[in-house]
CSV table of C-alpha atoms in Angstrom, one decimal:
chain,number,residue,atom,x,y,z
A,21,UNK,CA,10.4,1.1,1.1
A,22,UNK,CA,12.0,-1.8,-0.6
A,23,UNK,CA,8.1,-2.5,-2.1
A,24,UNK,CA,6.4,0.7,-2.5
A,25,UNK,CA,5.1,2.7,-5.5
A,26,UNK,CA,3.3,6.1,-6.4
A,27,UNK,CA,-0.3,5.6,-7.8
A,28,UNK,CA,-3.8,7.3,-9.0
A,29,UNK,CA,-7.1,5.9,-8.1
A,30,UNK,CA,-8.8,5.2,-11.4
A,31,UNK,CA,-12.6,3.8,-10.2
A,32,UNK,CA,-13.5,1.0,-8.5
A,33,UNK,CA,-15.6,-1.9,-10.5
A,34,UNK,CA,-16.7,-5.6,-9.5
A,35,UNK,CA,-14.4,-8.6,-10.4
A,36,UNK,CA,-15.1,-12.5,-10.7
A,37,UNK,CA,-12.8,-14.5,-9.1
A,38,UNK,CA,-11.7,-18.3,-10.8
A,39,UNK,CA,-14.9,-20.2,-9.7
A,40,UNK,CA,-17.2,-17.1,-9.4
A,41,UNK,CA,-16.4,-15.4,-6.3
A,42,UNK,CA,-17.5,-11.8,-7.1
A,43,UNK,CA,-15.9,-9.3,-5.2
A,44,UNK,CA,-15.5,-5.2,-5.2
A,45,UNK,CA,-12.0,-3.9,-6.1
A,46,UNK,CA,-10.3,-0.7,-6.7
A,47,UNK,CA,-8.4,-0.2,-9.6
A,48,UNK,CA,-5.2,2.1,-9.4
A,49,UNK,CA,-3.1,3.1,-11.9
A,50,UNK,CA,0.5,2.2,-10.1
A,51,UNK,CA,3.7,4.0,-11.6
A,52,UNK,CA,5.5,4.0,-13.7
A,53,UNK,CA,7.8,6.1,-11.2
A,54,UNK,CA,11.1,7.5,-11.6
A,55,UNK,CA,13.7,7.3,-8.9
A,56,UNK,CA,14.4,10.8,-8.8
A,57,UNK,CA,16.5,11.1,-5.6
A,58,UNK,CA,18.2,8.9,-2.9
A,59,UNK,CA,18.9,10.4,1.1
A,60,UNK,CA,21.2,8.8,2.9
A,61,UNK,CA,21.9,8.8,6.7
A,62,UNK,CA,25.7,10.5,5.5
A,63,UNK,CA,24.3,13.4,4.2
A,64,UNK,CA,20.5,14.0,5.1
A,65,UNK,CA,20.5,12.1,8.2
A,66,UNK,CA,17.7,9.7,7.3
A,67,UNK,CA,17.5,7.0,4.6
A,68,UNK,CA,14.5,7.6,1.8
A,69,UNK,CA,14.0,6.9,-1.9
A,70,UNK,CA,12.3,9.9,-3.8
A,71,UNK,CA,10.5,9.3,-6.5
A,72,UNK,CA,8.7,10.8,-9.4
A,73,UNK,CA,5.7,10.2,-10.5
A,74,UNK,CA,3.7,11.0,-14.0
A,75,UNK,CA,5.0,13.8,-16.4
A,76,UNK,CA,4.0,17.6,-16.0
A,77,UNK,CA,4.4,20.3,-19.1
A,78,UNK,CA,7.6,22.2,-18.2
A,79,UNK,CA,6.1,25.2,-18.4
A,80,UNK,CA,3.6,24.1,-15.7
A,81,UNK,CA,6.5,23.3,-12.9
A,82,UNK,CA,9.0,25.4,-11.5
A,83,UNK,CA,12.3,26.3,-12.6
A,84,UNK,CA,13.6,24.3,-9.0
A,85,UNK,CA,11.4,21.1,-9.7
A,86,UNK,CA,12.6,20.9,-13.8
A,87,UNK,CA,16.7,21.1,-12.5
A,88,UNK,CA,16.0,18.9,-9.7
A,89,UNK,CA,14.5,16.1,-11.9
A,90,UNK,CA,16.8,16.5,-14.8
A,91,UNK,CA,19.6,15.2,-12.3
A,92,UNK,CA,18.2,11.9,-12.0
A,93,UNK,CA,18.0,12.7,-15.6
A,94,UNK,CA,13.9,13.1,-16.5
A,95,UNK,CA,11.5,15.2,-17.7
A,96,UNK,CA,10.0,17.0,-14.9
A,97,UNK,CA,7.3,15.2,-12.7
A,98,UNK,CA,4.1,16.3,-11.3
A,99,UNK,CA,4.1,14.0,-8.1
A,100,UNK,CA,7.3,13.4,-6.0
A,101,UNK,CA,6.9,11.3,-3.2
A,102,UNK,CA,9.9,10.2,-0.2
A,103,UNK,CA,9.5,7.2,0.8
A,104,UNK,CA,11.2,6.6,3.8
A,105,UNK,CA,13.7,2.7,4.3
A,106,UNK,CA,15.4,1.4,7.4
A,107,UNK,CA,19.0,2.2,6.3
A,108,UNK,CA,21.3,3.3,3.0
A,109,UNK,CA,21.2,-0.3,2.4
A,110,UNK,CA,17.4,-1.1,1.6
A,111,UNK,CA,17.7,3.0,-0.4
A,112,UNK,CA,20.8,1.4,-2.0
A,113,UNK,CA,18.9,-1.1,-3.7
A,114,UNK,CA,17.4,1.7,-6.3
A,115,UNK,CA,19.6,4.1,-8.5
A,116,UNK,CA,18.5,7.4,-9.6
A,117,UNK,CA,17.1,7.9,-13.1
A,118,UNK,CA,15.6,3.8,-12.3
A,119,UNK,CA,11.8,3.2,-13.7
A,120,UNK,CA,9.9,1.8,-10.9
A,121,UNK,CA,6.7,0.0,-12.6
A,122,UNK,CA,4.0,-2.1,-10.5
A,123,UNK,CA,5.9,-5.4,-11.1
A,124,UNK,CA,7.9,-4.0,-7.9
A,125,UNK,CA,5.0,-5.5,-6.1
A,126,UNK,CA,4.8,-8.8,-7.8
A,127,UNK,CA,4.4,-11.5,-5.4
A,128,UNK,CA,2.8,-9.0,-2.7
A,129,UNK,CA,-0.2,-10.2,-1.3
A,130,UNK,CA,-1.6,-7.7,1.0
A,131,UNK,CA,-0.8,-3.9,0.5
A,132,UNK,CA,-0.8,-0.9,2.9
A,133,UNK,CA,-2.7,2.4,0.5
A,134,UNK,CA,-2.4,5.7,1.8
A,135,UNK,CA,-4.0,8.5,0.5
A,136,UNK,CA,-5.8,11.5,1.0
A,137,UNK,CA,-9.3,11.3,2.1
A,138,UNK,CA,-12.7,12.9,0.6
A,139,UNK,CA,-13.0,16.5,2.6
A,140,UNK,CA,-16.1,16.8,4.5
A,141,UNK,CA,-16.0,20.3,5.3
A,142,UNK,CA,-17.1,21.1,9.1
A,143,UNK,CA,-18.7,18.5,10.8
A,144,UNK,CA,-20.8,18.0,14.0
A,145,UNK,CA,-19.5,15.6,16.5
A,146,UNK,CA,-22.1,12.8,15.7
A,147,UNK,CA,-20.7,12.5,12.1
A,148,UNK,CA,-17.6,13.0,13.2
A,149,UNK,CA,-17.1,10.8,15.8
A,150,UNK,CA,-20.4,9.1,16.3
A,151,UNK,CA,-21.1,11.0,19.6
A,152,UNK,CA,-25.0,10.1,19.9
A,153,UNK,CA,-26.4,13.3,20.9
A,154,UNK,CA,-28.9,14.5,23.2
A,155,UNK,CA,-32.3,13.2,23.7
A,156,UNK,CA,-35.0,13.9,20.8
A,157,UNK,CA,-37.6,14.4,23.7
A,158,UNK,CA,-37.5,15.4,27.8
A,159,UNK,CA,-37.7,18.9,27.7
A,160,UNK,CA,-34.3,19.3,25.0
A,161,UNK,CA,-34.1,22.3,22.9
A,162,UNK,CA,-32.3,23.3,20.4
A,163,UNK,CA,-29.3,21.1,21.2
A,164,UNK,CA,-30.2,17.7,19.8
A,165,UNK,CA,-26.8,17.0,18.1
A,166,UNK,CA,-24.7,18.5,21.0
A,167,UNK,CA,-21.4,16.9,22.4
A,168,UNK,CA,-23.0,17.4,25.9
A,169,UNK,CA,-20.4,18.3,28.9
A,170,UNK,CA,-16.7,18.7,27.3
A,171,UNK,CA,-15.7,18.7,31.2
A,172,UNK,CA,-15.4,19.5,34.7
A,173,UNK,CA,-14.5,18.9,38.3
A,174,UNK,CA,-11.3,20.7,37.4
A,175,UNK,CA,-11.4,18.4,34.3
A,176,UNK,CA,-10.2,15.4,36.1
A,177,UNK,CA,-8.2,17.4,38.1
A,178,UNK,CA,-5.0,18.2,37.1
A,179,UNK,CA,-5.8,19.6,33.6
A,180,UNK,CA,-6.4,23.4,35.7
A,181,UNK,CA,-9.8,22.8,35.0
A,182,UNK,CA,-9.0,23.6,31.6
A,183,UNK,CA,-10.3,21.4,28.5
A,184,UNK,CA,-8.4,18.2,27.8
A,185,UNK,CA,-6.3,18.2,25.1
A,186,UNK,CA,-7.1,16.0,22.1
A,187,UNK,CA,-10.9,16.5,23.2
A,188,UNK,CA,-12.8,15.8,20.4
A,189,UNK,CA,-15.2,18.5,18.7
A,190,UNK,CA,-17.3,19.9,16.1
A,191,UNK,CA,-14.4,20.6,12.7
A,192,UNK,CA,-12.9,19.7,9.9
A,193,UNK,CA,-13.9,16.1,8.7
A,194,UNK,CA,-12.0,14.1,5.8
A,195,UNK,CA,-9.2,15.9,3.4
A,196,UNK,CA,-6.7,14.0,6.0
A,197,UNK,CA,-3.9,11.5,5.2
A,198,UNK,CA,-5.9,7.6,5.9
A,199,UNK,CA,-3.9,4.4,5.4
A,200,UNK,CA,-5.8,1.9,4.2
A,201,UNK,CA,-4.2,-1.3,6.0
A,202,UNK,CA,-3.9,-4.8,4.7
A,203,UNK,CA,-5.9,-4.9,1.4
A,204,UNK,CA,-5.8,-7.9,-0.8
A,205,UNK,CA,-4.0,-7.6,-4.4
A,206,UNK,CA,-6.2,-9.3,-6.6
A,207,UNK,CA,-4.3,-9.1,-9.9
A,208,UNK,CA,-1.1,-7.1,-11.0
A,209,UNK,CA,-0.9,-6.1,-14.5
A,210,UNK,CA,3.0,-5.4,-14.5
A,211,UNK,CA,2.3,-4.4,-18.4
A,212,UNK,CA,-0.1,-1.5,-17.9
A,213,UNK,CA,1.1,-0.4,-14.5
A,214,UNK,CA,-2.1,-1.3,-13.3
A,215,UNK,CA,-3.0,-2.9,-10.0
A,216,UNK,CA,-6.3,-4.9,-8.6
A,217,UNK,CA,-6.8,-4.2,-4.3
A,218,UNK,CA,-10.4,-5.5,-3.1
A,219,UNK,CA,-12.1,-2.7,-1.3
A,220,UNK,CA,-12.3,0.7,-1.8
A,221,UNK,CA,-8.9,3.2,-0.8
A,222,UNK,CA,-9.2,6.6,0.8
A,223,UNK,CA,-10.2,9.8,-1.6
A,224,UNK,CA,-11.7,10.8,-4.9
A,225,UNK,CA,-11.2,9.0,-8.1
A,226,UNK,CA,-8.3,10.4,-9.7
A,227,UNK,CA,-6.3,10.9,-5.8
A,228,UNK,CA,-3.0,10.5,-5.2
A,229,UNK,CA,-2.0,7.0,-3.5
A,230,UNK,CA,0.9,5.8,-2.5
A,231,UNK,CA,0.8,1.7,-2.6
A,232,UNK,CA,3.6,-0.5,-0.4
A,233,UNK,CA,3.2,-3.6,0.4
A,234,UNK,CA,1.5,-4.1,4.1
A,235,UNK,CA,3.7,-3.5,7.3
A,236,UNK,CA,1.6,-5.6,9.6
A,237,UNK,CA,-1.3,-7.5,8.4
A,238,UNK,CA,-4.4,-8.2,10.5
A,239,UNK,CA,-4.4,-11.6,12.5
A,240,UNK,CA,-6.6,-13.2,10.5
A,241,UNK,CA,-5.1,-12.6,7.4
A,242,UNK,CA,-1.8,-13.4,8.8
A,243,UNK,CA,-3.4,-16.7,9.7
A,244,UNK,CA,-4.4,-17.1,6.4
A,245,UNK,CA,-0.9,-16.3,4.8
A,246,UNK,CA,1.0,-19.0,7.5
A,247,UNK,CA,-1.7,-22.1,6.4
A,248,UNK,CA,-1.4,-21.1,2.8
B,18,UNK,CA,-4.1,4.3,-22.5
B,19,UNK,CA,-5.3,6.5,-20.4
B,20,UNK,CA,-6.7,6.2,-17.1
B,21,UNK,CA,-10.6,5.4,-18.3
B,22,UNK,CA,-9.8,2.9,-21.1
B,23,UNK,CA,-7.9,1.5,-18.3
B,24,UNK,CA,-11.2,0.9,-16.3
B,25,UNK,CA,-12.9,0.1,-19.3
B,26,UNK,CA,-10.7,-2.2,-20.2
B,27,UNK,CA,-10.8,-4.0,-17.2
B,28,UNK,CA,-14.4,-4.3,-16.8
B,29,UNK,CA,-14.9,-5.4,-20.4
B,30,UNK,CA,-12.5,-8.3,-19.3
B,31,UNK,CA,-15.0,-9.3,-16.7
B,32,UNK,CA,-17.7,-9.1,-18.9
B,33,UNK,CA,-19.4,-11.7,-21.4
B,34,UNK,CA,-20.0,-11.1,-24.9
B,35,UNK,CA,-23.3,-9.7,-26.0
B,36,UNK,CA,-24.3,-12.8,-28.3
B,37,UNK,CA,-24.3,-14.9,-25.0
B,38,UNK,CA,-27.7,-13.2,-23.5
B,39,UNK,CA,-30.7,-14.0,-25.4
B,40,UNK,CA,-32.8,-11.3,-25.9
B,41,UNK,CA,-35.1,-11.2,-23.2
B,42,UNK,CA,-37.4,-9.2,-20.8
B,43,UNK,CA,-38.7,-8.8,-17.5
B,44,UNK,CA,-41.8,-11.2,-17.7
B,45,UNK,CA,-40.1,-14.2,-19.6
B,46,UNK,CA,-39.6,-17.5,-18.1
B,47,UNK,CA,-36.1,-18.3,-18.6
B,48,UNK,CA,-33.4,-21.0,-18.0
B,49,UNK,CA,-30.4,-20.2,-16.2
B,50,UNK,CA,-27.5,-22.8,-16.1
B,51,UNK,CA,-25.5,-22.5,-13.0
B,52,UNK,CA,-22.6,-24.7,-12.2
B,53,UNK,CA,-22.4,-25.4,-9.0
B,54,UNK,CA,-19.6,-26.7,-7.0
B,55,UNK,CA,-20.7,-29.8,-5.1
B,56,UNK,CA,-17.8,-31.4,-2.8
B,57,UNK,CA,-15.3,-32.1,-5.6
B,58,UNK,CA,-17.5,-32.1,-8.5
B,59,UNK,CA,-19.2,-29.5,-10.6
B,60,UNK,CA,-22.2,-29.6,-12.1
B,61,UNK,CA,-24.8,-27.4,-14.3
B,62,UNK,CA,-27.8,-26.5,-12.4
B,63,UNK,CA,-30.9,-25.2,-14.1
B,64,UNK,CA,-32.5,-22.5,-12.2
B,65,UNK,CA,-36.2,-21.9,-14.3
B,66,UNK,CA,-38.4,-18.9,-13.4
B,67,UNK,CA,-40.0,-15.8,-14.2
B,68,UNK,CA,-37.6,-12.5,-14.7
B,69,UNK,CA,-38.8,-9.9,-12.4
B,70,UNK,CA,-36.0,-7.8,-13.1
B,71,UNK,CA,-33.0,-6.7,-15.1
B,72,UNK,CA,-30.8,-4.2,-13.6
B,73,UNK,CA,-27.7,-2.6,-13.4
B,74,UNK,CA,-25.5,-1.8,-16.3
B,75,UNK,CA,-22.3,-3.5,-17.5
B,76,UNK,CA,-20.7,-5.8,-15.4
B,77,UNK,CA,-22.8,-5.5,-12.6
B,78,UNK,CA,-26.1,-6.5,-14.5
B,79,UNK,CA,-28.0,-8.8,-12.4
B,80,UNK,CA,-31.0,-10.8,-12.9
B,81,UNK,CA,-33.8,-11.5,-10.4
B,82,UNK,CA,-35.8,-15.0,-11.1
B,83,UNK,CA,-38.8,-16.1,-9.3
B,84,UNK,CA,-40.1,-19.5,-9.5
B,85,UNK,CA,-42.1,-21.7,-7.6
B,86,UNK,CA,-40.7,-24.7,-5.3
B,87,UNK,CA,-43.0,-26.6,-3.2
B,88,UNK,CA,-45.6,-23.9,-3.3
B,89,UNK,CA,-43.4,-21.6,-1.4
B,90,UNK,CA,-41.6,-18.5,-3.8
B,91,UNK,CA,-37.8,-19.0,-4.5
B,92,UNK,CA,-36.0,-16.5,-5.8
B,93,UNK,CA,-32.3,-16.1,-6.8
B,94,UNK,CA,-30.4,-13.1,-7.7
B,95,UNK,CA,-28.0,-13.8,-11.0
B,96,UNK,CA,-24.8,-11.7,-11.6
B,97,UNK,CA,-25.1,-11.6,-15.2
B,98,UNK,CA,-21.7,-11.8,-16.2
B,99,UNK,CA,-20.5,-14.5,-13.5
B,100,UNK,CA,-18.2,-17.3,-15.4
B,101,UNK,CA,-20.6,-19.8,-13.3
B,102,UNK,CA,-23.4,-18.7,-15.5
B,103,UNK,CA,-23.0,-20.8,-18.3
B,104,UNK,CA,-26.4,-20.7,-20.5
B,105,UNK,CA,-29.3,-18.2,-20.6
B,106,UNK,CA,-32.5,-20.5,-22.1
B,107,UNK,CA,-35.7,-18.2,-22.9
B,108,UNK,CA,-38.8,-20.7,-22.1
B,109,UNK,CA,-41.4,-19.0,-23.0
B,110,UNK,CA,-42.5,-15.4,-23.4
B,111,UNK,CA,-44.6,-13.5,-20.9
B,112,UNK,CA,-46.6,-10.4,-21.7
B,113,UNK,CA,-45.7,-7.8,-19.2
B,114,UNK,CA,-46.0,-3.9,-19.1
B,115,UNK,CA,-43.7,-2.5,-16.5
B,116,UNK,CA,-40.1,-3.4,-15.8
B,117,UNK,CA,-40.3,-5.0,-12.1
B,118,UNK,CA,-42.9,-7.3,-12.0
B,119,UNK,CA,-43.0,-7.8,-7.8
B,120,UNK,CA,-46.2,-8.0,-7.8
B,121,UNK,CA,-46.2,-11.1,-8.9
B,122,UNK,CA,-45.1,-11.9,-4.8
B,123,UNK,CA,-48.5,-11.2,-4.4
B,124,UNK,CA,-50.2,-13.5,-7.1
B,125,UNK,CA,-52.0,-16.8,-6.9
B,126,UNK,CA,-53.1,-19.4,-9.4
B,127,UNK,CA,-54.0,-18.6,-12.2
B,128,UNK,CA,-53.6,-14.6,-12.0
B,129,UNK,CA,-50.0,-15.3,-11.1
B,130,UNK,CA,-49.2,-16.5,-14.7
B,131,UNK,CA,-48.8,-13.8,-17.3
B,132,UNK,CA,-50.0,-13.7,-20.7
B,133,UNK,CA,-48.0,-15.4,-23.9
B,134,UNK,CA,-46.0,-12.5,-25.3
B,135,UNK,CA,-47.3,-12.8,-29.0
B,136,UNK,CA,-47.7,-8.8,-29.9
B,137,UNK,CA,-45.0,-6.7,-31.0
B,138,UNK,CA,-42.6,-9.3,-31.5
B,139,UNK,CA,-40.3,-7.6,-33.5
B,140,UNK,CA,-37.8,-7.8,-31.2
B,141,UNK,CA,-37.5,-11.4,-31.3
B,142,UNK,CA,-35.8,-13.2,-33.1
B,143,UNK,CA,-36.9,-16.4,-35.2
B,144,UNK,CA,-40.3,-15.9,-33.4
B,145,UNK,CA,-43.5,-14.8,-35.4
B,146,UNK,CA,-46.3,-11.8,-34.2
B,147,UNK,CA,-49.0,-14.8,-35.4
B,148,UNK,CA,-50.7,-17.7,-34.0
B,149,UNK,CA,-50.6,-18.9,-30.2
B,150,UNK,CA,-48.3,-21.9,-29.3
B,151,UNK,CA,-50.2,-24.4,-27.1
B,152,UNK,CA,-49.3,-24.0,-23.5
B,153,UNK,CA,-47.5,-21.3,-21.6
């Protein structure tokens, strides 16, 4: 967690690049954040930094949320998020009652931004999962957009002819948790908490994010980052 | 600020100011200086054509020129508000009476040139309603 921050999707817009390049980015408000608790393996049995992000009317949180944020010493917060480190080391790094701004990702050049996707409401399986259907024509009825067989021959024996787990149907699209993995930072504004990433990040405008810098980064941009 | 000043903000960063665009129309032979990067050096390019269209709002205004190479149509697609966009030139003015003028894809010869804008010129500046300039 030693780079990660609580943000809100703002809109996404079209940026020039030094020498023209024109590329699509999203714009996130990132922070500022308030370190409003610290776990350590001692006493919760994992290592995480909590924090807190934008302000909420007292009168609109709960007695529990108000006393739990004034110990870190702050006005209550509507968003608090645990972000979870390797050991009390990397959580020792950050006191409680500490502002966490997007400068914490200065330098960063590929972020990780997980949020909460658009819901779809119940979906088919060719929306879903891209399942192709049965035939328009030869004699189909009324079936066009089925899944087709969901199995047999005792399932691939061994299942008790029963359906495989994980098999996937007809339900709930979107309204999940989706990161989205190794996006460029185009520009950090450290002075408005405000951060650049090309591309467009899961949900609405106005979602919830959280913003770390990228775990693992694909092999090309890795490529990119070892020439550079 | 709050979250859509912040957006504004940022797009207005990306965009030019309005005394840099001419006023112009679909219909209007313009001049568009491009640099372009060639090897190590850059250099201004003019692009000249006819403006078929003008879309989008904001930053992402674009603007579609046609013109003529070799007898075979050209055309190139303009982000307004790209830095590489240095100069917007109005040539001459063309008479037109709908906003997308694609039919002109379609024109030959002489039908493919459109009138001389000299009616209702109110909106441009430094240019008179009277007489006909030689040419167009």
């Amino acid at each position: 967690m030693a780079q990660a921050i609580i943000g809100r999707k703002i809109g996404m817009t079209r940026f020039f690049l030094e020498g023209g390049k024109n590329i699509p980015v999203t714009v996130i408000q990132a922070g500022p954040c308030i370190v409003t608790q610290i776990k350590t393996i001692a006493t919760d049995g994992y290592a995480a930094v909590q924090l807190g992000f934008e302000d909420v009317k007292p009168r609109n949180s709960t007695m529990a949320v108000i006393g739990h944020d004034i110990k870190a010493g702050t006005a209550p917060k509507r968003i608090h998020k645990e972000l979870r480190c390797k050991d009390d080391a990397e959580a020792g790094v950050f006191t409680v009652g500490a502002t966490v701004d997007a400068s914490i990702l200065a330098g960063v050049g590929y972020v990780d931004v997980v949020g909460i996707s658009k819901g779809k409401g119940f979906q088919g399986v060719m929306k879903k999962f891209g399942f192709k259907g049965l035939t328009a024509t030869h004699g189909t009825e009324r079936k066009h957009r089925s899944p087709g067989s969901i199995g047999s021959h005792g399932t691939d024996r061994g299942h008790g002819a029963k359906i495989k787990k994980g098999k996937r149907m007809a339900g709930q699209m979107g309204d999940d948790q989706v990161t989205a993995r190794s996006l460029d930072v185009v520009k950090i504004d450290a002075e408005n908490n405000v951060i650049l990433v090309k591309g467009a990040v899961p949900g609405a405008t106005n979602g919830i994010l959280v913003i770390r810098a990228a775990t693992r980064l694909y092999k090309r941009k890795a490529k990119k980052l070892v020439k550079a | 600020m709050n979250r859509s000043e912040i957006l504004a903000s940022i797009i207005k960063s990306q965009m030019k100011p309005a005394e840099f665009f001419p006023t112009f129309s679909p219909g209007d032979t313009l001049d568009i200086h491009y640099k372009i990067i060639e090897g190590e050096k850059e250099r201004t390019q003019i692009f000249q054509g006819v403006l078929l269209s003008d879309t989008g709002a904001g930053v992402h205004r674009m603007l579609r020129i046609r013109r003529i190479i070799a007898n075979e149509g050209v055309e190139r697609t303009f982000p307004a508000h790209n830095p590489r966009l240095v100069k917007i030139e109005v040539v001459r003015r063309g008479d037109s009476r709908r906003a997308k003028l694609f039919y002109l894809r379609e024109r030959f010869g002489k039908s493919r040139r459109l009138r001389d804008q000299r009616r209702g010129l109110k909106h441009v500046a430094g240019q008179t309603a009277t007489g006909r300039e030689s040419g167009g």
